[in-house]
Amino acid sequence: MLMLGPKKILVVGDVILDISCKGKVNRVSPEAPIPALLYEEMEYSLGGAANLTSNLIAAGQDVTLVSIIGSDKYENTLREMLVESGISDKYIFSFEKYTTCVKYRFRAQNDQQLLRVDVEDPNHNFTRDDTPVLALLKEVVGDFDLVIISDYCKGLLDEKLTQSIIHICKSYGIRVIIDVKNTTIRKYKGANILKPNLQELSFLTKKPVKNIEEIIAASHYLCKKSGAEYVLTTCGSAGMVLVNPFGLIKYINSTRINAHDVTGAGDTAIA
């Protein structure tokens, strides 16, 4: 059995604060035909690149996180949660005009989600300054075995910065894995491994993904167009498909379970 030791991994990506408002629904609201949630508790958890980092640490890896957050009411909470999870906030840069990404989920009995409310600036109208991130990468990236880019399209990873990260890593001979979100293939050109889900694969390739043959074809197309060594497509309950530029390498079946909440499934898969 092949045993892989701990690796030094640099994660660059969008962090998200997940907040769950939990309670019970026993009646319909008299004000509108909607369920009335009787509040019981609020739970906070790390999402996005922070969740990916947490999963990697749990797997015994030595991980450093680089990201941005807003100088807002969520900043201190998020930094405290990172540190409590064993993640240094040293390379978490804050911007006054950036809005920290927060997802509120309202849940009833059996963890049934009723509503999600997103807090973010959809246009990401803040003054960008990639200098701290790029300067940091040029300084420290040589100390790492692997770089993972966790792209949630929340304002950090535009095409220019993503390509700059890939080029810096290539100059040091460091492999890059990207959890993709954008709809433009050129943003991810030159990465070693791309990991889309079915929706992301369809958006990126403009191809149908309704059955396993179409999924393999679209994954293969993405692999060739992006210049990636591999594309690993997660297919929900249908498992995962791994291809290289020459075709299918492996189809990985899944074990079916009943899950009310699939939040963070992509982060777990890439970890």
Tab-separated table of N, CA and C in Angstrom, residues 76-135:
chain	number	residue	atom	x	y	z
A	76	ASN	N	-13.348	39.979	12.505
A	76	ASN	CA	-12.811	39.406	13.740
A	76	ASN	C	-13.320	37.986	13.972
A	77	THR	N	-14.623	37.772	13.694
A	77	THR	CA	-15.199	36.434	13.864
A	77	THR	C	-14.498	35.430	12.969
A	78	LEU	N	-14.287	35.803	11.720
A	78	LEU	CA	-13.653	34.900	10.772
A	78	LEU	C	-12.201	34.612	11.152
A	79	ARG	N	-11.484	35.638	11.570
A	79	ARG	CA	-10.085	35.433	11.969
A	79	ARG	C	-10.001	34.522	13.198
A	80	GLU	N	-10.880	34.733	14.165
A	80	GLU	CA	-10.890	33.898	15.368
A	80	GLU	C	-11.185	32.442	15.015
A	81	MET	N	-12.128	32.229	14.096
A	81	MET	CA	-12.480	30.865	13.701
A	81	MET	C	-11.325	30.184	12.970
A	82	LEU	N	-10.617	30.940	12.150
A	82	LEU	CA	-9.458	30.374	11.449
A	82	LEU	C	-8.410	29.895	12.444
A	83	VAL	N	-8.077	30.752	13.384
A	83	VAL	CA	-7.046	30.423	14.368
A	83	VAL	C	-7.484	29.225	15.216
A	84	GLU	N	-8.762	29.197	15.622
A	84	GLU	CA	-9.284	28.084	16.417
A	84	GLU	C	-9.226	26.759	15.649
A	85	SER	N	-9.254	26.856	14.302
A	85	SER	CA	-9.203	25.654	13.468
A	85	SER	C	-7.775	25.274	13.094
A	86	GLY	N	-6.800	25.992	13.656
A	86	GLY	CA	-5.408	25.689	13.375
A	86	GLY	C	-4.891	26.304	12.090
A	87	ILE	N	-5.612	27.328	11.586
A	87	ILE	CA	-5.234	28.001	10.338
A	87	ILE	C	-4.722	29.398	10.675
A	88	SER	N	-3.503	29.694	10.297
A	88	SER	CA	-2.946	31.024	10.551
A	88	SER	C	-3.664	32.073	9.701
A	89	ASP	N	-3.937	33.244	10.307
A	89	ASP	CA	-4.545	34.345	9.549
A	89	ASP	C	-3.494	35.369	9.110
A	90	LYS	N	-2.229	34.956	9.146
A	90	LYS	CA	-1.126	35.858	8.817
A	90	LYS	C	-1.238	36.398	7.401
A	91	TYR	N	-1.701	35.547	6.486
A	91	TYR	CA	-1.770	35.946	5.080
A	91	TYR	C	-3.214	36.170	4.617
A	92	ILE	N	-4.068	36.580	5.555
A	92	ILE	CA	-5.432	36.985	5.222
A	92	ILE	C	-5.439	38.512	5.156
A	93	PHE	N	-5.517	39.043	3.953
A	93	PHE	CA	-5.450	40.493	3.750
A	93	PHE	C	-6.862	41.082	3.784
A	94	SER	N	-7.027	42.204	4.485
A	94	SER	CA	-8.346	42.836	4.582
A	94	SER	C	-8.370	44.143	3.800
A	95	PHE	N	-9.510	44.389	3.161
A	95	PHE	CA	-9.721	45.606	2.381
A	95	PHE	C	-10.978	46.304	2.882
A	96	GLU	N	-10.923	47.609	3.028
A	96	GLU	CA	-12.056	48.367	3.559
A	96	GLU	C	-13.276	48.266	2.664
A	97	LYS	N	-13.086	48.285	1.351
A	97	LYS	CA	-14.230	48.317	0.443
A	97	LYS	C	-14.594	46.938	-0.103
A	98	TYR	N	-13.995	45.907	0.464
A	98	TYR	CA	-14.365	44.550	0.080
A	98	TYR	C	-15.364	44.013	1.097
A	99	THR	N	-16.382	43.320	0.623
A	99	THR	CA	-17.396	42.742	1.501
A	99	THR	C	-17.072	41.279	1.777
A	100	THR	N	-16.861	40.938	3.050
A	100	THR	CA	-16.637	39.540	3.409
A	100	THR	C	-17.820	38.705	2.949
A	101	CYS	N	-17.532	37.578	2.291
A	101	CYS	CA	-18.602	36.719	1.774
A	101	CYS	C	-19.178	35.880	2.921
A	102	VAL	N	-20.485	36.031	3.147
A	102	VAL	CA	-21.178	35.296	4.209
A	102	VAL	C	-22.414	34.626	3.620
A	103	LYS	N	-22.659	33.394	4.014
A	103	LYS	CA	-23.861	32.677	3.589
A	103	LYS	C	-24.666	32.289	4.822
A	104	TYR	N	-25.860	32.852	4.940
A	104	TYR	CA	-26.785	32.490	6.010
A	104	TYR	C	-27.711	31.391	5.479
A	105	ARG	N	-27.785	30.300	6.220
A	105	ARG	CA	-28.698	29.223	5.849
A	105	ARG	C	-29.693	28.996	6.988
A	106	PHE	N	-30.964	29.013	6.660
A	106	PHE	CA	-32.015	28.816	7.656
A	106	PHE	C	-32.505	27.378	7.544
A	107	ARG	N	-32.372	26.636	8.662
A	107	ARG	CA	-32.612	25.198	8.645
A	107	ARG	C	-33.673	24.803	9.674
A	108	ALA	N	-34.520	23.864	9.261
A	108	ALA	CA	-35.569	23.347	10.149
A	108	ALA	C	-35.193	21.946	10.619
A	109	GLN	N	-36.189	21.156	11.046
A	109	GLN	CA	-35.940	19.807	11.528
A	109	GLN	C	-35.216	18.979	10.463
A	110	ASN	N	-34.408	18.009	10.934
A	110	ASN	CA	-33.650	17.120	10.051
A	110	ASN	C	-32.700	17.885	9.136
A	111	ASP	N	-32.300	19.070	9.590
A	111	ASP	CA	-31.347	19.905	8.855
A	111	ASP	C	-31.874	20.330	7.488
A	112	GLN	N	-33.196	20.372	7.325
A	112	GLN	CA	-33.810	20.768	6.058
A	112	GLN	C	-33.615	22.256	5.839
A	113	GLN	N	-32.977	22.613	4.712
A	113	GLN	CA	-32.702	24.019	4.429
A	113	GLN	C	-33.941	24.695	3.841
A	114	LEU	N	-34.323	25.819	4.437
A	114	LEU	CA	-35.492	26.566	3.998
A	114	LEU	C	-35.123	27.727	3.084
A	115	LEU	N	-33.999	28.355	3.396
A	115	LEU	CA	-33.634	29.573	2.680
A	115	LEU	C	-32.150	29.835	2.848
A	116	ARG	N	-31.498	30.383	1.806
A	116	ARG	CA	-30.123	30.849	1.925
A	116	ARG	C	-30.074	32.329	1.579
A	117	VAL	N	-29.363	33.082	2.408
A	117	VAL	CA	-29.186	34.511	2.180
A	117	VAL	C	-27.689	34.785	2.037
A	118	ASP	N	-27.287	35.352	0.909
A	118	ASP	CA	-25.877	35.640	0.644
A	118	ASP	C	-25.559	37.106	0.913
A	119	VAL	N	-24.458	37.334	1.630
A	119	VAL	CA	-23.944	38.679	1.861
A	119	VAL	C	-22.652	38.810	1.065
A	120	GLU	N	-22.670	39.620	0.023
A	120	GLU	CA	-21.483	39.856	-0.789
A	120	GLU	C	-21.768	40.998	-1.750
A	121	ASP	N	-20.730	41.525	-2.334
A	121	ASP	CA	-20.859	42.520	-3.384
A	121	ASP	C	-20.804	41.775	-4.709
A	122	PRO	N	-21.944	41.622	-5.413
A	122	PRO	CA	-21.942	40.803	-6.632
A	122	PRO	C	-21.044	41.350	-7.732
A	123	ASN	N	-20.749	42.648	-7.678
A	123	ASN	CA	-19.894	43.260	-8.694
A	123	ASN	C	-18.452	43.405	-8.234
A	124	HIS	N	-18.210	43.079	-6.946
A	124	HIS	CA	-16.868	43.175	-6.360
A	124	HIS	C	-16.251	44.540	-6.630
A	125	ASN	N	-17.040	45.574	-6.320
A	125	ASN	CA	-16.603	46.944	-6.575
A	125	ASN	C	-15.706	47.454	-5.452
A	126	PHE	N	-14.503	46.954	-5.395
A	126	PHE	CA	-13.544	47.460	-4.433
A	126	PHE	C	-12.220	47.693	-5.156
A	127	THR	N	-11.391	48.528	-4.593
A	127	THR	CA	-10.115	48.846	-5.225
A	127	THR	C	-9.171	47.676	-5.077
A	128	ARG	N	-8.882	46.989	-6.190
A	128	ARG	CA	-8.025	45.810	-6.162
A	128	ARG	C	-6.576	46.214	-5.954
A	129	ASP	N	-5.893	45.434	-5.204
A	129	ASP	CA	-4.452	45.582	-5.069
A	129	ASP	C	-3.863	44.189	-4.915
A	130	ASP	N	-3.404	43.626	-6.030
A	130	ASP	CA	-2.868	42.268	-6.023
A	130	ASP	C	-1.422	42.223	-5.527
A	131	THR	N	-0.836	43.395	-5.291
A	131	THR	CA	0.573	43.451	-4.912
A	131	THR	C	0.907	42.598	-3.696
A	132	PRO	N	0.135	42.678	-2.583
A	132	PRO	CA	0.479	41.852	-1.409
A	132	PRO	C	0.463	40.351	-1.712
A	133	VAL	N	-0.541	39.896	-2.463
A	133	VAL	CA	-0.649	38.472	-2.765
A	133	VAL	C	0.494	38.021	-3.672
A	134	LEU	N	0.752	38.788	-4.733
A	134	LEU	CA	1.817	38.417	-5.670
A	134	LEU	C	3.188	38.491	-5.013
A	135	ALA	N	3.423	39.530	-4.220
A	135	ALA	CA	4.714	39.664	-3.533
A	135	ALA	C	4.926	38.503	-2.571
